[in-house]
CSV table of C-alpha atoms in Angstrom, one decimal:
chain,number,residue,atom,x,y,z
A,1,UNK,CA,262.0,107.1,-109.7
A,2,UNK,CA,263.4,110.6,-109.1
A,3,UNK,CA,267.2,110.9,-109.6
A,4,UNK,CA,267.6,111.7,-105.7
A,5,UNK,CA,265.6,108.4,-105.1
A,6,UNK,CA,267.8,106.5,-107.2
A,7,UNK,CA,270.8,107.8,-105.7
A,8,UNK,CA,269.6,107.1,-102.1
A,9,UNK,CA,268.7,103.4,-103.3
A,10,UNK,CA,272.1,102.9,-104.9
A,11,UNK,CA,273.6,104.4,-101.6
A,12,UNK,CA,271.7,102.0,-99.5
A,13,UNK,CA,272.4,99.0,-101.9
A,14,UNK,CA,276.0,99.9,-101.8
A,15,UNK,CA,276.0,100.1,-98.0
A,16,UNK,CA,274.3,96.8,-97.4
A,17,UNK,CA,276.8,95.1,-100.0
A,18,UNK,CA,279.8,96.7,-98.1
A,19,UNK,CA,278.3,95.9,-94.7
A,20,UNK,CA,277.8,92.2,-96.1
A,21,UNK,CA,281.5,92.0,-97.3
A,22,UNK,CA,282.9,93.3,-93.9
A,23,UNK,CA,280.8,90.9,-92.1
A,24,UNK,CA,282.2,88.1,-94.3
A,25,UNK,CA,285.8,89.3,-93.8
A,26,UNK,CA,285.3,89.4,-90.0
A,27,UNK,CA,283.9,86.0,-89.9
A,28,UNK,CA,286.7,84.6,-92.1
A,29,UNK,CA,289.5,86.4,-89.8
A,30,UNK,CA,287.9,85.3,-86.7
A,31,UNK,CA,290.0,82.7,-84.7
A,32,UNK,CA,288.5,79.2,-84.8
A,33,UNK,CA,289.0,77.2,-81.5
A,34,UNK,CA,289.8,74.1,-83.4
A,35,UNK,CA,292.4,75.9,-85.4
A,36,UNK,CA,293.8,77.5,-82.3
A,37,UNK,CA,294.1,73.9,-80.9
A,38,UNK,CA,295.9,72.6,-83.8
A,39,UNK,CA,298.2,75.3,-84.1
A,40,UNK,CA,299.4,75.0,-80.6
A,41,UNK,CA,299.3,71.1,-80.9
A,42,UNK,CA,297.6,70.7,-77.6
A,43,UNK,CA,294.0,70.2,-76.3
A,44,UNK,CA,293.9,71.5,-72.5
A,45,UNK,CA,291.4,70.0,-70.3
A,46,UNK,CA,290.6,70.4,-66.7
A,47,UNK,CA,289.0,67.7,-64.5
A,48,UNK,CA,288.9,66.2,-61.1
A,49,UNK,CA,290.6,63.7,-59.4
A,50,UNK,CA,287.8,61.0,-58.9
A,51,UNK,CA,287.7,57.2,-59.5
A,52,UNK,CA,284.7,58.1,-61.8
A,53,UNK,CA,286.8,60.8,-63.7
A,54,UNK,CA,290.4,60.7,-63.5
A,55,UNK,CA,293.2,59.3,-61.3
A,56,UNK,CA,296.6,57.6,-61.3
A,57,UNK,CA,296.7,53.7,-61.0
A,58,UNK,CA,299.3,51.1,-61.2
A,59,UNK,CA,299.3,51.6,-65.1
A,60,UNK,CA,299.4,55.2,-64.9
A,61,UNK,CA,296.5,57.8,-65.7
A,62,UNK,CA,293.0,56.0,-65.6
A,63,UNK,CA,289.3,56.7,-65.5
A,64,UNK,CA,286.5,57.4,-67.6
A,65,UNK,CA,286.9,61.0,-68.5
A,66,UNK,CA,290.7,60.3,-69.2
A,67,UNK,CA,289.7,57.7,-71.8
A,68,UNK,CA,287.4,59.9,-73.6
A,69,UNK,CA,289.5,63.1,-73.7
A,70,UNK,CA,292.6,60.9,-74.8
A,71,UNK,CA,290.3,59.7,-77.6
A,72,UNK,CA,289.4,63.2,-78.4
A,73,UNK,CA,292.8,64.4,-78.5
A,74,UNK,CA,293.8,61.8,-80.6
A,75,UNK,CA,291.2,62.5,-83.2
A,76,UNK,CA,292.4,66.0,-83.3
A,77,UNK,CA,296.0,64.6,-83.6
A,78,UNK,CA,297.3,66.9,-80.9
A,79,UNK,CA,298.9,66.3,-77.6
A,80,UNK,CA,296.6,66.1,-74.4
A,81,UNK,CA,297.5,68.0,-71.2
A,82,UNK,CA,295.3,67.4,-68.3
A,83,UNK,CA,294.9,69.8,-65.2
A,84,UNK,CA,293.1,68.0,-62.2
A,85,UNK,CA,291.7,70.7,-60.1
A,86,UNK,CA,290.2,70.6,-56.6
A,87,UNK,CA,286.5,71.5,-57.5
A,88,UNK,CA,284.2,72.7,-60.1
A,89,UNK,CA,284.5,76.3,-59.2
A,90,UNK,CA,288.3,76.2,-60.1
A,91,UNK,CA,287.5,74.2,-63.2
A,92,UNK,CA,284.9,77.0,-64.2
A,93,UNK,CA,287.5,79.6,-63.8
A,94,UNK,CA,289.9,78.1,-66.0
A,95,UNK,CA,287.4,77.5,-68.9
A,96,UNK,CA,285.9,81.0,-68.5
A,97,UNK,CA,289.5,82.5,-68.7
A,98,UNK,CA,290.3,80.5,-71.8
A,99,UNK,CA,293.1,78.7,-70.1
A,100,UNK,CA,291.2,75.3,-70.8
A,101,UNK,CA,289.5,74.1,-73.8
A,102,UNK,CA,287.3,71.6,-72.2
A,103,UNK,CA,285.9,70.7,-68.6
A,104,UNK,CA,285.4,67.0,-68.4
A,105,UNK,CA,284.4,65.4,-65.0
A,106,UNK,CA,281.0,64.0,-65.6
A,107,UNK,CA,279.5,67.3,-65.3
A,108,UNK,CA,275.9,68.7,-65.6
A,109,UNK,CA,275.2,72.2,-67.0
A,110,UNK,CA,273.9,74.9,-64.7
A,111,UNK,CA,273.9,78.5,-64.5
A,112,UNK,CA,277.5,78.7,-63.1
A,113,UNK,CA,278.7,76.4,-65.8
A,114,UNK,CA,276.7,78.3,-68.7
A,115,UNK,CA,278.5,81.5,-67.6
A,116,UNK,CA,282.0,79.7,-67.8
A,117,UNK,CA,281.4,77.9,-71.2
A,118,UNK,CA,278.9,75.9,-73.7
A,119,UNK,CA,277.4,72.6,-72.7
A,120,UNK,CA,277.9,69.8,-75.2
A,121,UNK,CA,275.3,67.3,-75.7
A,122,UNK,CA,275.0,64.7,-72.9
A,123,UNK,CA,276.8,61.5,-73.5
A,124,UNK,CA,275.1,59.6,-70.6
A,125,UNK,CA,272.3,59.9,-68.2
A,126,UNK,CA,273.2,58.7,-64.7
A,127,UNK,CA,270.7,57.5,-62.3
A,128,UNK,CA,270.3,59.2,-58.9
A,129,UNK,CA,269.8,56.9,-55.8
A,130,UNK,CA,268.1,57.3,-52.4
A,131,UNK,CA,270.5,55.5,-50.0
A,132,UNK,CA,269.6,54.6,-46.5
A,133,UNK,CA,271.4,52.8,-43.5
A,134,UNK,CA,271.3,49.1,-43.2
A,135,UNK,CA,268.9,47.7,-40.4
A,136,UNK,CA,266.3,50.7,-41.2
A,137,UNK,CA,263.1,50.6,-43.2
A,138,UNK,CA,264.1,50.6,-47.0
A,139,UNK,CA,262.5,53.7,-48.7
A,140,UNK,CA,260.8,52.7,-51.8
A,141,UNK,CA,258.7,55.9,-53.1
A,142,UNK,CA,259.4,59.6,-53.0
A,143,UNK,CA,256.4,60.3,-50.6
A,144,UNK,CA,258.6,58.6,-48.0
A,145,UNK,CA,261.1,61.4,-48.3
A,146,UNK,CA,259.1,64.2,-47.6
A,147,UNK,CA,258.8,63.3,-43.7
A,148,UNK,CA,262.5,62.1,-43.3
A,149,UNK,CA,266.0,63.9,-42.8
A,150,UNK,CA,267.2,64.0,-46.4
A,151,UNK,CA,270.8,65.3,-47.0
A,152,UNK,CA,272.3,66.4,-50.3
A,153,UNK,CA,275.0,68.5,-51.3
A,154,UNK,CA,274.5,72.1,-51.7
A,155,UNK,CA,274.6,73.6,-55.1
A,156,UNK,CA,274.9,70.0,-56.8
A,157,UNK,CA,272.8,68.5,-59.7
A,158,UNK,CA,271.2,66.2,-57.0
A,159,UNK,CA,269.8,69.3,-55.3
A,160,UNK,CA,268.4,71.0,-58.5
A,161,UNK,CA,266.7,67.6,-59.0
A,162,UNK,CA,264.9,68.0,-55.6
A,163,UNK,CA,264.0,71.4,-56.2
A,164,UNK,CA,262.1,70.4,-59.4
A,165,UNK,CA,260.5,67.3,-57.5
A,166,UNK,CA,259.4,69.9,-54.9
A,167,UNK,CA,257.8,72.1,-57.6
A,168,UNK,CA,255.9,69.4,-59.4
A,169,UNK,CA,255.4,66.3,-57.4
A,170,UNK,CA,256.5,66.7,-53.6
A,171,UNK,CA,255.6,70.1,-52.5
A,172,UNK,CA,256.5,69.5,-48.8
A,173,UNK,CA,259.8,67.9,-49.6
A,174,UNK,CA,262.6,69.5,-47.2
A,175,UNK,CA,266.3,68.6,-47.2
A,176,UNK,CA,269.5,69.3,-45.4
A,177,UNK,CA,272.4,71.0,-47.4
A,178,UNK,CA,276.0,69.9,-47.0
A,179,UNK,CA,278.6,72.3,-47.9
A,180,UNK,CA,280.3,71.5,-51.3
A,181,UNK,CA,283.5,71.1,-49.3
A,182,UNK,CA,282.2,68.9,-46.6
A,183,UNK,CA,281.9,65.1,-46.3
A,184,UNK,CA,279.8,63.1,-48.8
A,185,UNK,CA,276.1,62.9,-47.7
A,186,UNK,CA,276.4,59.4,-47.8
A,187,UNK,CA,278.6,59.7,-44.9
A,188,UNK,CA,275.7,61.5,-43.2
A,189,UNK,CA,273.7,58.2,-43.6
A,190,UNK,CA,276.4,56.2,-42.3
A,191,UNK,CA,276.8,58.1,-39.3
A,192,UNK,CA,273.0,58.4,-38.4
A,193,UNK,CA,273.0,62.2,-39.0
A,194,UNK,CA,270.6,61.8,-42.0
A,195,UNK,CA,267.7,59.1,-42.8
A,196,UNK,CA,268.6,59.2,-46.6
A,197,UNK,CA,270.8,60.9,-48.9
A,198,UNK,CA,270.8,61.5,-52.6
A,199,UNK,CA,273.8,60.0,-54.4
A,200,UNK,CA,274.8,59.8,-58.0
A,201,UNK,CA,275.1,56.1,-58.9
A,202,UNK,CA,278.5,56.2,-60.3
A,203,UNK,CA,279.8,57.9,-57.3
A,204,UNK,CA,277.8,55.7,-55.0
A,205,UNK,CA,279.5,52.4,-56.8
A,206,UNK,CA,282.8,53.6,-55.3
A,207,UNK,CA,281.5,55.3,-51.9
A,208,UNK,CA,279.7,52.1,-51.1
A,209,UNK,CA,282.9,50.3,-50.5
A,210,UNK,CA,284.0,52.6,-47.8
A,211,UNK,CA,280.3,52.8,-46.5
A,212,UNK,CA,279.3,49.2,-46.6
A,213,UNK,CA,276.2,49.8,-44.3
A,214,UNK,CA,274.7,52.4,-46.5
A,215,UNK,CA,272.4,50.5,-49.2
A,216,UNK,CA,270.2,51.7,-52.2
A,217,UNK,CA,266.6,52.3,-51.5
A,218,UNK,CA,265.3,53.3,-54.9
A,219,UNK,CA,266.2,55.5,-58.0
A,220,UNK,CA,264.7,58.8,-58.4
A,221,UNK,CA,262.8,59.5,-61.6
A,222,UNK,CA,265.0,61.9,-63.1
A,223,UNK,CA,268.5,60.9,-64.2
A,224,UNK,CA,271.4,63.2,-64.2
A,225,UNK,CA,272.9,64.2,-67.7
A,226,UNK,CA,276.5,64.0,-67.9
A,227,UNK,CA,278.5,66.1,-70.4
A,228,UNK,CA,281.5,68.2,-71.4
A,229,UNK,CA,281.7,72.1,-71.2
A,230,UNK,CA,283.8,73.8,-73.9
A,231,UNK,CA,285.1,77.2,-73.8
A,232,UNK,CA,282.9,80.1,-75.1
A,233,UNK,CA,283.6,81.4,-78.5
A,234,UNK,CA,284.2,78.0,-80.1
A,235,UNK,CA,281.1,76.8,-81.6
A,236,UNK,CA,283.4,74.8,-83.9
A,237,UNK,CA,284.8,73.0,-81.1
A,238,UNK,CA,281.4,72.4,-79.7
A,239,UNK,CA,280.3,71.1,-83.0
A,240,UNK,CA,283.4,68.7,-83.1
A,241,UNK,CA,282.7,67.4,-79.5
A,242,UNK,CA,279.3,66.6,-80.2
A,243,UNK,CA,280.2,64.8,-83.5
A,244,UNK,CA,282.7,62.8,-81.6
A,245,UNK,CA,280.2,61.7,-79.0
A,246,UNK,CA,277.8,60.6,-81.7
A,247,UNK,CA,280.5,58.4,-83.5
A,248,UNK,CA,281.6,57.0,-80.2
A,249,UNK,CA,278.0,56.0,-79.4
A,250,UNK,CA,277.3,54.7,-82.8
A,251,UNK,CA,280.4,52.6,-82.9
A,252,UNK,CA,279.7,50.9,-79.3
A,253,UNK,CA,282.8,52.3,-78.3
A,254,UNK,CA,281.1,54.7,-75.7
A,255,UNK,CA,279.1,51.8,-74.0
A,256,UNK,CA,282.3,49.9,-73.9
A,257,UNK,CA,284.4,52.6,-72.2
A,258,UNK,CA,281.4,53.2,-69.7
A,259,UNK,CA,281.3,49.4,-68.9
A,260,UNK,CA,285.1,49.7,-68.5
A,261,UNK,CA,284.8,52.5,-66.0
A,262,UNK,CA,282.5,50.4,-63.9
A,263,UNK,CA,285.4,47.9,-63.6
A,264,UNK,CA,287.6,50.9,-62.1
A,265,UNK,CA,285.4,51.3,-59.4
A,266,UNK,CA,285.1,47.4,-59.0
A,267,UNK,CA,288.8,47.3,-58.6
A,268,UNK,CA,288.3,49.3,-55.3
A,269,UNK,CA,285.5,46.8,-54.2
A,270,UNK,CA,287.0,44.8,-51.6
A,271,UNK,CA,283.8,43.0,-51.2
A,272,UNK,CA,281.5,42.7,-48.5
A,273,UNK,CA,284.1,40.7,-46.8
A,274,UNK,CA,284.2,40.5,-43.0
A,275,UNK,CA,287.8,41.6,-43.3
A,276,UNK,CA,287.4,44.9,-45.1
A,277,UNK,CA,284.5,45.9,-42.9
A,278,UNK,CA,286.5,45.2,-39.9
A,279,UNK,CA,289.1,47.3,-41.3
A,280,UNK,CA,286.8,50.1,-42.2
A,281,UNK,CA,285.7,50.1,-38.5
A,282,UNK,CA,289.1,49.8,-36.8
A,283,UNK,CA,291.7,50.9,-39.0
A,284,UNK,CA,290.6,53.7,-41.3
A,285,UNK,CA,289.6,56.0,-38.3
A,286,UNK,CA,293.2,55.8,-37.3
A,287,UNK,CA,294.5,57.2,-40.6
A,288,UNK,CA,291.3,59.1,-42.0
A,289,UNK,CA,292.8,62.6,-40.9
A,290,UNK,CA,296.1,61.6,-42.7
A,291,UNK,CA,294.2,60.7,-46.0
A,292,UNK,CA,292.1,64.1,-45.6
A,293,UNK,CA,295.2,66.2,-45.1
A,294,UNK,CA,297.2,64.5,-48.0
A,295,UNK,CA,294.1,64.7,-50.4
A,296,UNK,CA,293.6,68.4,-49.6
A,297,UNK,CA,297.2,69.1,-50.5
A,298,UNK,CA,297.1,67.3,-53.6
A,299,UNK,CA,293.5,68.6,-54.6
A,300,UNK,CA,292.0,64.9,-54.7
A,301,UNK,CA,289.2,63.1,-53.1
A,302,UNK,CA,290.3,61.6,-49.9
A,303,UNK,CA,288.4,58.3,-50.3
A,304,UNK,CA,290.4,57.7,-53.7
A,305,UNK,CA,293.6,58.2,-51.8
A,306,UNK,CA,292.2,55.7,-48.9
A,307,UNK,CA,291.1,53.3,-51.5
A,308,UNK,CA,294.6,53.2,-53.2
A,309,UNK,CA,296.2,52.9,-49.8
A,310,UNK,CA,293.8,49.8,-48.9
A,311,UNK,CA,294.8,48.3,-52.3
A,312,UNK,CA,298.4,48.7,-51.6
A,313,UNK,CA,298.6,47.9,-47.8
A,314,UNK,CA,295.2,47.2,-46.3
A,315,UNK,CA,295.9,50.2,-43.9
A,316,UNK,CA,298.7,48.1,-42.3
A,317,UNK,CA,301.4,50.2,-40.8
A,318,UNK,CA,303.5,47.0,-40.9
A,319,UNK,CA,302.9,46.1,-44.5
A,320,UNK,CA,305.8,45.7,-47.0
A,321,UNK,CA,305.7,45.9,-50.8
A,322,UNK,CA,307.5,43.9,-53.2
A,323,UNK,CA,309.9,47.0,-53.9
A,324,UNK,CA,310.7,47.5,-50.4
A,325,UNK,CA,308.5,50.1,-49.1
A,326,UNK,CA,307.0,49.9,-45.9
A,327,UNK,CA,303.9,51.1,-44.0
A,328,UNK,CA,300.7,52.5,-44.8
A,329,UNK,CA,300.9,53.2,-48.7
């Protein structure tokens, strides 16, 4: 090899070595999400005020997502700070801006969520139910949906499932979108504005108590994955979350917490009792607008507020609690 060729080879080798060293230094100096969380001593989580996620009961904070993030914060040995927001759009903004480390609300990855954060592996798969009004013919298969008035929330995981079904097994399938901020599609069925609606099984286990005349027809073939989203730029945090759920699953703790969360919805189950159904028909309409207004101000689901109110007072304006409070509570 000529002297010039040797010099060029040496220069190239030195450049590669230098670049490798610089890359190594950059990687070593790059902030790690877990180190940041431990340094501040706080895990910041955004969620939704829902009975399936997070709410305040008689004993304080409760809900499946609360139990999960509390266990994860304990694993990291840091304080847990939860910010309950009004909707997923607000959660995405907090996560994308780095003001939250984790979004936890039984979420499903989507293009909007992918822009905001990185999806952890699903920790559960939730059945998606076709629901109908009591007294009508029970739907039993997808073909029955193609000629019906079908309601689904716009932009929801349920709508994305229907879009995939339309492309593959039900080309003539049509549906009516309800706005994300509007009433539950289950209410459209209850009021007769829709023949069927698609409802998440966890959500319906709660909604059914307020709409006892809406029943389950059948479950769609595709289930919805439930997962957390973590902020971008934290692959170590994502790996840690995935390891956390693997361990919870292997130990049986995850199954226990999911089963316990079913009890959370059952505590709002006043049964199919004639008394409760009568109160849904005569008392709830009188106070519903108040529940909706207060829930909007607090950024929570009005149905959760109504359910807690029923627990406390059965929506009776003359009710009195043990500590002397009176009225609808």
